[in-house]
XYZ file of C-alpha atoms in Angstrom:
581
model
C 177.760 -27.078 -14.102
C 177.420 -27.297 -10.259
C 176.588 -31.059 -9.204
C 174.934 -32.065 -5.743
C 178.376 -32.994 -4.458
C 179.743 -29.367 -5.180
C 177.013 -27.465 -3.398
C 176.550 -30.392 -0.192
C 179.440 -32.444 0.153
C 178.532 -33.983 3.638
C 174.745 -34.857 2.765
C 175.636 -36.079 -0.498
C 177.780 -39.204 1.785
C 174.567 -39.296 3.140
C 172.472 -39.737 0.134
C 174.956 -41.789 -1.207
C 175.265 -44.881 1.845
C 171.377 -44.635 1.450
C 171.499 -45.334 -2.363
C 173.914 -47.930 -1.779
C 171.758 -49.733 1.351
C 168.610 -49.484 -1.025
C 170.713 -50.987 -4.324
C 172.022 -54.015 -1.907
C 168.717 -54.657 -0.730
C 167.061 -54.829 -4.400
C 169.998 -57.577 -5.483
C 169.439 -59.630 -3.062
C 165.398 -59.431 -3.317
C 165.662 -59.290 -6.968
C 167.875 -62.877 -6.422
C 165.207 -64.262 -4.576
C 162.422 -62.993 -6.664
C 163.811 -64.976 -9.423
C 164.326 -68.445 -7.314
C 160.651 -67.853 -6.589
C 159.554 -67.547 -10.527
C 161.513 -70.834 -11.221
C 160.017 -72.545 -8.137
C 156.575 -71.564 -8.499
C 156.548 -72.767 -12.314
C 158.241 -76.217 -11.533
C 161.352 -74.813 -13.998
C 163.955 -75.510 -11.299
C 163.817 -76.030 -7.526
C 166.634 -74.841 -5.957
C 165.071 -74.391 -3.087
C 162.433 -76.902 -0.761
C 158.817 -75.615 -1.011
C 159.650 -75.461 2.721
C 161.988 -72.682 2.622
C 160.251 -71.056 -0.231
C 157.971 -68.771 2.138
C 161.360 -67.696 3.684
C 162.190 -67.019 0.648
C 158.906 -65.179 0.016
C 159.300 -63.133 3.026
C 162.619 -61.908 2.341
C 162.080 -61.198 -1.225
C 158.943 -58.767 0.013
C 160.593 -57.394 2.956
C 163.795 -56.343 1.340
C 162.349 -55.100 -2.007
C 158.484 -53.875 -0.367
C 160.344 -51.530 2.402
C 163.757 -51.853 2.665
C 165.200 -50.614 -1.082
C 162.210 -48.515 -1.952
C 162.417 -46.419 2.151
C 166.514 -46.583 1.623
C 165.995 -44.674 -1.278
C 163.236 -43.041 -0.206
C 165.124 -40.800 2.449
C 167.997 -40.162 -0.173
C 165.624 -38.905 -2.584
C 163.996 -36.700 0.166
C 167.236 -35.378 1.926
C 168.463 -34.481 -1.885
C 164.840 -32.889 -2.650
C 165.384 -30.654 1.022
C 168.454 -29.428 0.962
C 168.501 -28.538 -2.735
C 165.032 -26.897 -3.094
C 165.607 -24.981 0.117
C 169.588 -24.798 -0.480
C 170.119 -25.207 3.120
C 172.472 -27.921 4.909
C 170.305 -30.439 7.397
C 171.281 -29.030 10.973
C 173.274 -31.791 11.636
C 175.253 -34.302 9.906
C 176.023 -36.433 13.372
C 172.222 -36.651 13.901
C 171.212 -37.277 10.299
C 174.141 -40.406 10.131
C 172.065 -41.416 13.257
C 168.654 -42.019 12.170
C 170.798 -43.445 8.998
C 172.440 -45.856 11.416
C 168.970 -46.402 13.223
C 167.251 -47.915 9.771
C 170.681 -49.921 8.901
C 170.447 -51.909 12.179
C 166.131 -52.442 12.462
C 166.332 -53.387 8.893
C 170.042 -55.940 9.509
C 168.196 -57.226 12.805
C 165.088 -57.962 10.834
C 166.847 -59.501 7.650
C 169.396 -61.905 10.110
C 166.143 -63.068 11.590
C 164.275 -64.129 8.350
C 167.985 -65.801 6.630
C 168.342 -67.779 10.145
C 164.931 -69.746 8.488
C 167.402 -70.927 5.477
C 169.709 -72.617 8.113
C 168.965 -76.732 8.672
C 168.933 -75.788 12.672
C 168.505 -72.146 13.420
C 170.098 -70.796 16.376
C 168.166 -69.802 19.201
C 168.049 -66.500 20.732
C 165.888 -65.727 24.443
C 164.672 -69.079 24.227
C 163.436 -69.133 20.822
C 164.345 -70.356 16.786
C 165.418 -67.725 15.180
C 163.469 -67.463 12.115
C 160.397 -65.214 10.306
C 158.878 -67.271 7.769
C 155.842 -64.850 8.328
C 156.006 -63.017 4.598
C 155.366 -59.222 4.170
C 152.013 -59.011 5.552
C 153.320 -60.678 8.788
C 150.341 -59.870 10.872
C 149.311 -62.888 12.917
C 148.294 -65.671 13.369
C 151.749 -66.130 11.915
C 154.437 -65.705 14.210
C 157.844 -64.972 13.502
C 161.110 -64.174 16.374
C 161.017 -61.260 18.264
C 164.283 -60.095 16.729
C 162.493 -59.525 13.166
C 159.777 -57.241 15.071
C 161.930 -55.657 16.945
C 164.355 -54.780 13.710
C 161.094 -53.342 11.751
C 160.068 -51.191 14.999
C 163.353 -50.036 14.860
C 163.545 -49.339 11.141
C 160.438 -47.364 10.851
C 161.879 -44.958 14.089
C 164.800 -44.252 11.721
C 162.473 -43.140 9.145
C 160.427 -40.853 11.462
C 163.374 -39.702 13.093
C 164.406 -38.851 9.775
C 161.089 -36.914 9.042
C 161.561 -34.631 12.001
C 164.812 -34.009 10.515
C 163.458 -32.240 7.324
C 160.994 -30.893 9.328
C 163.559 -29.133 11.355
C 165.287 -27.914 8.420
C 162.268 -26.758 6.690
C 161.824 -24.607 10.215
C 165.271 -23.090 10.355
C 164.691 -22.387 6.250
C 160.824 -20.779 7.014
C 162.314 -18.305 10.209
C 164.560 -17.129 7.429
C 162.540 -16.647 4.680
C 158.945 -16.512 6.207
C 157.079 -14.716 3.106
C 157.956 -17.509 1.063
C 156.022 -20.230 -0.348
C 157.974 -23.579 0.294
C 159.636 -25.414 -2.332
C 157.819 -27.968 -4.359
C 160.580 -30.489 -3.671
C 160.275 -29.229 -0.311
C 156.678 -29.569 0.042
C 156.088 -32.588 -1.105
C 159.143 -34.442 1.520
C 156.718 -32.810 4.281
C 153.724 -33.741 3.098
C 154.498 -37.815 2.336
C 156.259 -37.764 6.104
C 153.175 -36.236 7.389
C 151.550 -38.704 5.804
C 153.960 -41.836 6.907
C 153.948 -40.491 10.476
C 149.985 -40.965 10.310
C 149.725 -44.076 8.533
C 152.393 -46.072 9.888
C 151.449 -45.540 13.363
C 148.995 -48.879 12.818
C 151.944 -51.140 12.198
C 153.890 -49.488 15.041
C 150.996 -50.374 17.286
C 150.533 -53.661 15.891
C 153.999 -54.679 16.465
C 154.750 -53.291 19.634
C 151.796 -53.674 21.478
C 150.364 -57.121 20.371
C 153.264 -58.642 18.095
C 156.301 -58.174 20.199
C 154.615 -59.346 23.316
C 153.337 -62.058 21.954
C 156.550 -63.875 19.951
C 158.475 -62.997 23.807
C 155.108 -64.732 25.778
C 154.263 -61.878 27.502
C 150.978 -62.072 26.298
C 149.244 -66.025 25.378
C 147.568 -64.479 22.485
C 146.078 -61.922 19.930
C 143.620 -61.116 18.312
C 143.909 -62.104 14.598
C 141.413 -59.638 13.131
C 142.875 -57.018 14.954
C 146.280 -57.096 14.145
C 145.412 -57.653 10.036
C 143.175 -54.481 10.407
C 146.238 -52.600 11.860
C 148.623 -53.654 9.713
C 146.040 -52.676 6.548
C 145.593 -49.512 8.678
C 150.454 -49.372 7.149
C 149.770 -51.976 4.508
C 147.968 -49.998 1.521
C 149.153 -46.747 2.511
C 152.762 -47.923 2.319
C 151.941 -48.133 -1.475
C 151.857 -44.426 -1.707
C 154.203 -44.252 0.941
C 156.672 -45.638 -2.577
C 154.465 -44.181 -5.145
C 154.503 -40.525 -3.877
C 158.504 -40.388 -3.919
C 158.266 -41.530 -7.881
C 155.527 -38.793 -8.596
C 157.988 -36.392 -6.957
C 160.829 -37.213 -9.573
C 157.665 -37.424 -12.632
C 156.773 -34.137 -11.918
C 160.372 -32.558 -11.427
C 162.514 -33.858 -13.068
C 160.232 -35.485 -16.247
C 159.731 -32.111 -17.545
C 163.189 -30.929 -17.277
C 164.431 -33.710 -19.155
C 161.916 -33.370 -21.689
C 163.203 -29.807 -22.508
C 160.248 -27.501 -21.016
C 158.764 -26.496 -17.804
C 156.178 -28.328 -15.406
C 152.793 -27.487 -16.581
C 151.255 -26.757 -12.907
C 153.327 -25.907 -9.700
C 149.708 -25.930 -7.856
C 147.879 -29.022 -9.242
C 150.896 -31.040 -8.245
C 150.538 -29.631 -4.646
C 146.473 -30.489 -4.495
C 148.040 -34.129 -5.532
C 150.441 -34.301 -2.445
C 147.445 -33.009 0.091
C 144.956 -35.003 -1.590
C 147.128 -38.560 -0.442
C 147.444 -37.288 2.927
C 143.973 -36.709 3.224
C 142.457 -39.785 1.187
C 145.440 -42.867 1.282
C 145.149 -44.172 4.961
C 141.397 -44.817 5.303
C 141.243 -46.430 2.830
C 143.478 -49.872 4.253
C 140.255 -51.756 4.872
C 139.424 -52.954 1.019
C 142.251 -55.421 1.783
C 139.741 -57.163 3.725
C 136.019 -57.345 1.715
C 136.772 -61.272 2.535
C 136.918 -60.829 6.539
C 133.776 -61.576 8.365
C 134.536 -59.659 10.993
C 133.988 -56.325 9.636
C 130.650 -54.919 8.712
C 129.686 -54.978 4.802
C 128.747 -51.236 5.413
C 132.716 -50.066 6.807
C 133.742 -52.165 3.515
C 131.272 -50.610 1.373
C 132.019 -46.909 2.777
C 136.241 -47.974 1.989
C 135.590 -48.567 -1.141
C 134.127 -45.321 -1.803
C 137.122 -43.736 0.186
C 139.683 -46.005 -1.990
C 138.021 -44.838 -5.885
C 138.479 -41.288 -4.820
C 142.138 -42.075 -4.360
C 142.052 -42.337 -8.589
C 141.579 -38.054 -8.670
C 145.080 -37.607 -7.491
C 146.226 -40.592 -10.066
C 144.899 -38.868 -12.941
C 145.206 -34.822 -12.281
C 149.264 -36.430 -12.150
C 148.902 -38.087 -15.540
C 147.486 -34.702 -17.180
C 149.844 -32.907 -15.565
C 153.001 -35.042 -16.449
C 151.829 -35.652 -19.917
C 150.913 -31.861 -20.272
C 154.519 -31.340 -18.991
C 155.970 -33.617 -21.448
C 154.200 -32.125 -24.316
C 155.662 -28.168 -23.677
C 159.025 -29.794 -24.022
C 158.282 -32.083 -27.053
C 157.160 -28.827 -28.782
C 160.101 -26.620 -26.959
C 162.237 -29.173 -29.175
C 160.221 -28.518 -32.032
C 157.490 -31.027 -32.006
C 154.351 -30.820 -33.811
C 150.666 -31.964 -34.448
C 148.529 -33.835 -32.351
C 150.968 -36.943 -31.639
C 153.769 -36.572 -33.851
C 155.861 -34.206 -30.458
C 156.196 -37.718 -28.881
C 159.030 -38.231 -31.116
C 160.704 -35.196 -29.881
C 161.000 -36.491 -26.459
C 164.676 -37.855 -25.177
C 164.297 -41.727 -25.895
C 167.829 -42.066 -25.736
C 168.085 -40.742 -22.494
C 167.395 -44.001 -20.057
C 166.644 -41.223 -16.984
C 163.864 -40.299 -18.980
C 162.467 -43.499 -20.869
C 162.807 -45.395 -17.672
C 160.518 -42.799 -16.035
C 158.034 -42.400 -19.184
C 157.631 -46.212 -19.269
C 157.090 -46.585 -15.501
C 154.301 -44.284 -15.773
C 152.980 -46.582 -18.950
C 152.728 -49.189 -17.025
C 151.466 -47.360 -13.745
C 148.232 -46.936 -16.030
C 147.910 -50.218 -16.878
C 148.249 -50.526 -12.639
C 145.384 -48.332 -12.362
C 142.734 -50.098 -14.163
C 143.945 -53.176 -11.842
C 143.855 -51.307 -8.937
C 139.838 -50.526 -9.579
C 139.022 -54.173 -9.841
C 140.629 -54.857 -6.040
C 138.945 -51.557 -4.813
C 135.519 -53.013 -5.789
C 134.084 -55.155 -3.281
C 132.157 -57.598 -5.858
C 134.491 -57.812 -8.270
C 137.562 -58.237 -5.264
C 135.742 -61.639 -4.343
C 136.818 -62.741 -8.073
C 140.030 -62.331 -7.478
C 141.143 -61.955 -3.791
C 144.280 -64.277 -2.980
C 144.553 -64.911 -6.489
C 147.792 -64.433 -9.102
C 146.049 -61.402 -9.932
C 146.854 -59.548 -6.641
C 150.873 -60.133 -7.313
C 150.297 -59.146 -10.885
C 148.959 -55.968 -9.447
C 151.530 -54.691 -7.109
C 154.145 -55.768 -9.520
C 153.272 -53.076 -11.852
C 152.590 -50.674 -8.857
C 155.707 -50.809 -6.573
C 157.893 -53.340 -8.640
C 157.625 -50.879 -12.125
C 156.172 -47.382 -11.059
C 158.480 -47.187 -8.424
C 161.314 -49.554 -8.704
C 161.585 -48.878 -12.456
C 161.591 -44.665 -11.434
C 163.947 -45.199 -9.128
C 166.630 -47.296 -11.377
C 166.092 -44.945 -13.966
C 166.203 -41.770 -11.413
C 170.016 -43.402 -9.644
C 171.022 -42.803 -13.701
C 170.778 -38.908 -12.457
C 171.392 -38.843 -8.930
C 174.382 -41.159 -8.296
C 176.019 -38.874 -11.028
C 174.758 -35.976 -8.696
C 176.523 -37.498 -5.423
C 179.995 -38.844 -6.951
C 180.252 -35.980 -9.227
C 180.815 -38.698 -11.785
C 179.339 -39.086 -14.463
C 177.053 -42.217 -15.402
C 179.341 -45.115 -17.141
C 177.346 -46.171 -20.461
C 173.671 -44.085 -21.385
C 173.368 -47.047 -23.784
C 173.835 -49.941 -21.022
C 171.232 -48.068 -19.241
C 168.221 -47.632 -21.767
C 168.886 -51.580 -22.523
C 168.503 -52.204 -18.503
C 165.187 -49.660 -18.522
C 163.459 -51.347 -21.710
C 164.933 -55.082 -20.396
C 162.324 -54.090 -17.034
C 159.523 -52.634 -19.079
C 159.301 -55.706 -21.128
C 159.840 -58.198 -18.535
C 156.838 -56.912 -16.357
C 154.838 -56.649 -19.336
C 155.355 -60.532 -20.005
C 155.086 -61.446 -15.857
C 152.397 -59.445 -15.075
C 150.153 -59.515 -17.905
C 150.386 -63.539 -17.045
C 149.875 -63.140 -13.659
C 146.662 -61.106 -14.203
C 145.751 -63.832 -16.137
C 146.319 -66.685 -14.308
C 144.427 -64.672 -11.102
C 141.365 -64.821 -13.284
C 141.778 -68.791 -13.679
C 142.021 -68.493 -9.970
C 145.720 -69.686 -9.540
C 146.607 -68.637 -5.437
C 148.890 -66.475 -4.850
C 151.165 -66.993 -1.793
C 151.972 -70.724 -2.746
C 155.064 -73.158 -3.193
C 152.339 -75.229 -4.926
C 149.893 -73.916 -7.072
C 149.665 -77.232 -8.938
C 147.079 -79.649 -7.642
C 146.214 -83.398 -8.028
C 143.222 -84.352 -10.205
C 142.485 -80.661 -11.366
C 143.823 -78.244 -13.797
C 142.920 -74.591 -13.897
C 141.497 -73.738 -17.882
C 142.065 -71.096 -19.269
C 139.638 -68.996 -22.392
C 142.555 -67.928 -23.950
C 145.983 -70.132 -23.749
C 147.372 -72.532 -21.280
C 148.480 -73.029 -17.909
C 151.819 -74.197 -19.068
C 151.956 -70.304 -21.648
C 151.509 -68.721 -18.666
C 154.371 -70.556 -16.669
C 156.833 -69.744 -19.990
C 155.526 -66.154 -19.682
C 156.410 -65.604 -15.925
C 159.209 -67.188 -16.520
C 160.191 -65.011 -19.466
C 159.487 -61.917 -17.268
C 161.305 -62.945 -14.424
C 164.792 -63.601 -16.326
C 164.334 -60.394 -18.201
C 163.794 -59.223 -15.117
C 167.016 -60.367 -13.097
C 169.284 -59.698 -16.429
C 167.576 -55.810 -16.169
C 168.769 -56.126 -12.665
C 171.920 -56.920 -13.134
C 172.854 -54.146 -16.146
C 171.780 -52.034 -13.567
C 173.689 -52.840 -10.340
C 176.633 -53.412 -13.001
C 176.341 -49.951 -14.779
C 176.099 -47.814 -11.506
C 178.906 -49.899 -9.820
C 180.853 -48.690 -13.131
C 179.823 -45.355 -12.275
C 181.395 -45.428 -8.982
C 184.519 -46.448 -9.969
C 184.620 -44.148 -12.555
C 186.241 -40.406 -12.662
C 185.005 -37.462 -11.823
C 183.756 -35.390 -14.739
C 181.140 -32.975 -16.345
C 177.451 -34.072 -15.374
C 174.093 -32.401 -15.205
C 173.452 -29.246 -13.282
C 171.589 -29.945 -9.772
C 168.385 -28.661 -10.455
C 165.180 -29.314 -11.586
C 162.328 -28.284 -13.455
C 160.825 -25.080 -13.433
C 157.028 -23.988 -14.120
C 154.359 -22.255 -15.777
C 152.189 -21.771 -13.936
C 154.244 -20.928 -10.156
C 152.919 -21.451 -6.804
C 151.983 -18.001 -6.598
C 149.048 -19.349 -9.110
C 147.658 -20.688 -6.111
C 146.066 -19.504 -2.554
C 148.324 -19.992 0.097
C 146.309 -22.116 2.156
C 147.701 -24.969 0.352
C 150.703 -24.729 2.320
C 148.958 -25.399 5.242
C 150.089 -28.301 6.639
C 148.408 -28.215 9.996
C 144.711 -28.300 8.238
C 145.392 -30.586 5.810
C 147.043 -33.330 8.443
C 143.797 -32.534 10.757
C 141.439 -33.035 8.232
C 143.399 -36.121 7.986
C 143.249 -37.185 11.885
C 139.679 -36.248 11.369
C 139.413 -38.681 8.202
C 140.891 -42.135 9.896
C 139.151 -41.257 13.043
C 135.645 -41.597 10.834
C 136.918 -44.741 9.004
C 138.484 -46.770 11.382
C 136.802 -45.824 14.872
C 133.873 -48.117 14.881
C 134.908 -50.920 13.007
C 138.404 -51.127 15.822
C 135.778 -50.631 18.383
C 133.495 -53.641 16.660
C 136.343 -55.796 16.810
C 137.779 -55.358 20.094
C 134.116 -55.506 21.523
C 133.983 -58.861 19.545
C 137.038 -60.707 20.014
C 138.970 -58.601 22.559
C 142.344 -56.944 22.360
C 144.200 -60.259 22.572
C 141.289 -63.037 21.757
C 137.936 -63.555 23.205
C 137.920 -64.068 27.165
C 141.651 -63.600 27.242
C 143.381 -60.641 29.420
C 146.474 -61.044 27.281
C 149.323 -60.749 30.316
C 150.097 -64.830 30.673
C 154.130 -63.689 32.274
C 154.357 -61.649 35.385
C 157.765 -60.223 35.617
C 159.841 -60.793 38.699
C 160.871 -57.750 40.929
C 163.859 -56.205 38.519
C 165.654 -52.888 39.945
C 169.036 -53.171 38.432
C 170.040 -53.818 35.102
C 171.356 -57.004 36.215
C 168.220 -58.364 37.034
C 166.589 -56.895 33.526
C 169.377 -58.956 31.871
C 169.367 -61.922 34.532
C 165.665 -62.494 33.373
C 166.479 -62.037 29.397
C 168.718 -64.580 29.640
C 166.574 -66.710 31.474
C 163.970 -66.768 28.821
C-alpha cells in the first residue's frame, strides 16, 4: 500500500509541522480548559478569578482558531494534492504562509501569557497583556501585539488559500474537461468562503482595533466592531465544521466498507455554506439595541436555512454508512449498525462526533430563534452549545481523523487502535456529562463568561436536580475530558517515535452516484461566490450603514484620528517614533 509520505514526501513535512502546531495548541487549551472547570465550580482554584479571563482567552483562542485552522490547512493541503495528485507549486512558498500563521498566532499567544505575569512587560508604551477573551471586539482592549499576531495569522491562512487555488489552476490547464475532485472542491469552496467571511474581522482589527490599542484613534465604536467581528464570529463555526464534513463524507464511507452515497449532494452542501453561513453573523446579537428588530428577524430566517445543508449531510453520511454495513453483510432495518467498524477509533470517533453534532443542532435552533435566544443569551447554555459544535464535531473528528493521517505522513503506523477507541469514547462521554449540564444550568440562567457564577443571598433552582449535580457533572466531563486528551497526545507521540511499517492506502472513498450525476454548473465557483457577495451585501448593508449613521465609525461626534504623526522619511524616523511611544 502507497501512504501519503510515498507519493508527496515534501508536503507531507508540511502537513506534518501543521498537525504538530495544531496538537500543541489543543494541550495547552485543553490544560486551561480544565483549570477553568475546577475554578468555575469552586473544586480548586489554582488560579485568581483575576487571571481566570486570561485564562479564558487563551483557552478560546488556542483551541477556537489556532488547533482547529493548524489542522485545518493540513487537512486541506493533504485533500489537494492527493485528489488532484499534483505537488503544490512550491514548497519554499507553502513553508512561508506556514511560517506566516506560526508567528501571528506566537505573537498573539506571548501577548495573552504576558497577563499571567505579576508585572507584565511593556512593549511601545504599553502592558503587555489580552485579557479580552475570544470575542475580543471592544470595548475590551487588549495590546497591539495580540491584534497584530491574529492579522497576521489569518494572512497565512489566505495566503495559503491562494496556494490551492494556484494548484487547482495548474491541475485545471491540464486536465480542463474534468470535473474537480471532491476533496478538491470542497478546499476551494470553504477558502472561498473564509476569504469572504473573515474579511469582517480583518477590518475590525486593522482598521478600528489596531489603531485604537496604539492611540491613533481615541475611540470606537462598540456596536460596530461586535457587528464585524459576528460578520468572522459565526461563520468561523463552519469555517471548523466544513473541514470535519469533508473527512464524514470521505473517508466515513470508506471505513465503513462501501462507497459515498452522493458525489453531488455533498457538493450542493459545500455551495450551500458559501452562499448561506456569513449573513447570517447577526443572531449573535437579538440582545443589541442598536440593530433593527426587522435585520434580526430577516437573520434568523437566513440562519434556519443554514439546517438544509446540516441534514442533506446526515442522510447522506448515514446513507453512506449503511451501503457499507450491508457491503459487510448487514441486514434488516437496524441490525447493519452492528456491521460497522467499532473497533476502529478513526471511525467511532467520527460516528460519535456526528451523534453528538445532532444533539448540537437542536441547540443551535434555540440560539437562532430570536424569542427563545432572550431565554438563554449569555447563559451556560451558549458554552454548552459550542462545546458540542467545535469542541466534539470538530475536535473529536479531528483526533479521531490524526489516527489516519499522522500514519499517512510518517509512514508509520498508529501505536495502539485500542488506546485510541478508549481516548474517542473517554471524549464522547465527557461532553455528554459537561454539556448536557451546561445546557442545563443555561436554563437556570447561570452566566456564562464568569470567574463567579455564585452569588450572595441567591441560589439558582433547578426543576430537575441541583446546582451543586451540575458542578459534579461539569466537573466529571471536564476530567474525562483532559484524561481523553492526554491518551491522545500520548498515543500519536507513540506513533511518531515508532517505525515505519504497513498502513492504509492514501485514498479515499469512492461513489455511487459520481459527479457526472450532476450538471456542471455546480463547479462554478465564480456564481456561487457572487451570489454570495450579492447575499452579505443584502444582509449587512443597511444595518452597517444604520450604525455608522448612529454612532459613527469611531463613536458619536468623534473623527477618530486623536495622534498626528510627525514628518517620517527614513526608516529611522518610523522607528525613532515607535520607540518613542
Amino acid at each position: 500500500m502507497t501512504s501519503y509520505i510515498d507519493q508527496f514526501p515534501e508536503e507531507a513535512r508540511l502537513v506534518k509541522a501543521a498537525m504538530v502546531s495544531a496538537f500543541l495548541a489543543l494541550a495547552v487549551g485543553a490544560t486551561f480548559g480544565l483549570l477553568q472547570v475546577l475554578h468555575r465550580t469552586g473544586m480548586v482554584r489554582v488560579l485568581s478569578s483575576a487571571d481566570y479571563y486570561t485564562a479564558l482567552t487563551a483557552h478560546g483562542v488556542l483551541l477556537a482558531l489556532t488547533f482547529t485552522i493548524f489542522f485545518l490547512v493540513a487537512l486541506f493541503t493533504w485533500g489537494i494534492t492527493t485528489s488532484l495528485d499534483r505537488n503544490l507549486p512550491s514548497m519554499r512558498f507553502a513553508w512561508g504562509w506556514y511560517g506566516t500563521m506560526v508567528v501571528g498566532a506566537l505573537m498573539a499567544v506571548v501577548a495573552i501569557f504576558a497577563g499571567f505575569l505579576t508585572e507584565p512587560p511593556t512593549l511601545l508604551g504599553e502592558e503587555l497583556s489580552a485579557s479580552v477573551l475570544f470575542t475580543f471586539y471592544a470595548p475590551l482592549q487588549a495590546h497591539p501585539l495580540f491584534y497584530l499576531g491574529l492579522a497576521i495569522f489569518v494572512i497565512g491562512t489566505w495566503i495559503a488559500g491562494y496556494d490551492w487555488f494556484r494548484t487547482y489552476w495548474a491541475w485545471k490547464r491540464d486536465n480542463p474537461d474534468e470535473r474537480t475532485p471532491l476533496p478538491a472542491f470542497m478546499a476551494l469552496t470553504t477558502m472561498l468562503f473564509w476569504w469572504l467571511s473573515s474579511a469582517g474581522v480583518a477590518i475590525a482589527i486593522v482598521v478600528f482595533l489596531l489603531p485604537w490599542s496604539l492611540g491613533i484613534v481615541d475611540s470606537v465604536n462598540p456596536l460596530l466592531t461586535r457587528t464585524l467581528f459576528w460578520f468572522f464570529g459565526h461563520a468561523v463555526v463552519y469555517f471548523w465544521l466544513m473541514p470535519a464534513y469533508m473527512l464524514w463524507y470521505i473517508l466515513l464511507p470508506k471505513l465503513s466498507g462501501g462507497k459515498l452515497f452522493s458525489d453531488p449532494l455533498a457538493r450542493v452542501v459545500f455551495v450551500l455554506f458559501l452562499l448561506l453561513s456569513t449573513p447570517t453573523g447577526i443572531h449573535h446579537q437579538y440582545m443589541d439595541p442598536g440593530i433593527a428588530e426587522g435585520f434580526k428577524f430577516i437573520v434568523m430566517v437566513n440562519t434556519m436555512f443554514l439546517l438544509l445543508p446540516s441534514l442533506l449531510t446526515a442522510f447522506t453520511v448515514v446513507a453512506s454508512m449503511e451501503h457499507g454495513a450491508r457491503q459487510r453483510g448487514g441486514t434488516g432495518k437496524l441490525r447493519w449498525l452492528g456491521k460497522l467498524p467499532w473497533r476502529d477509533p478513526v471511525f467511532t470517533g467520527m460516528a460519535l462526533s456526528g451523534l453528538l453534532f445532532a444533539a448540537a443542532g437542536f441547540s443551535g435552533m434555540i440560539n437562532a430563534g430570536m424569542n427563545i435566544n432572550y431565554l438563554v443569551h449569555n447563559t451556560f447554555w451558549i458554552v454548552g452549545h459550542f462545546h458540542l459544535t467545535v469542541g466534539t464535531a470538530v475536535a473529536l473528528t479531528f483526533m479521531a481523523g490524526s489516527y489516519w493521517f499522522i500514519p499517512q505522513v510518517t509512514g508509520k503506523p498508529l501505536w495502539n487502535r485500542t488506546a485510541g477507541l478508549v481516548q474517542v469514547l473517554l471524549w464522547f462521554l465527557g461532553m455528554v456529562f459537561m454539556s448536557n449540564a451546561m445546557h442545563r444550568a443555561g436554563l437556570l440562567g447561570v452566566p456564562r463568561r464568569t470567574a463567579e457564577p455564585q452569588y450572595e443571598n441567591f441560589a439558582f433552582e433547578g426543576a430537575i436536580g441541583s446546582v451543586g449535580e451540575l458542578d459534579a457533572q461539569v466537573v466529571l466531563g471536564g476530567t474525562l475530558l483532559a484524561i481523553s486528551t492526554i491518551i491522545f497526545l500520548v498515543t500519536i507521540v507513540m506513533t511518531m517515535l515508532g517505525d515505519r511499517g504497513e498502513v492504509p492506502d492514501n485514498s479515499y472513498a469512492g461513489t455511487l452516484s459520481g459527479p457526472e450525476h450532476s450538471p456542471a454548473i455546480l463547479d462554478n465557483l465564480k456564481l456561487w461566490t457572487a451570489i454570495a457577495l450579492v447575499l452579505i451585501v443584502l444582509a449587512y448593508s443597511l444595518p452597517l450603514a444604520a450604525i455608522v449613521q448612529r454612532g459613527g465609525l469611531f463613536g458619536p461626534g468623534i473623527d477618530g484620528i486623536t495622534r498626528v504623526l510627525p514628518p517620517i522619511d527614513t526608516i529611522g524616523g518610523l522607528v525613532e517614533w515607535v520607540v518613542g511611544r
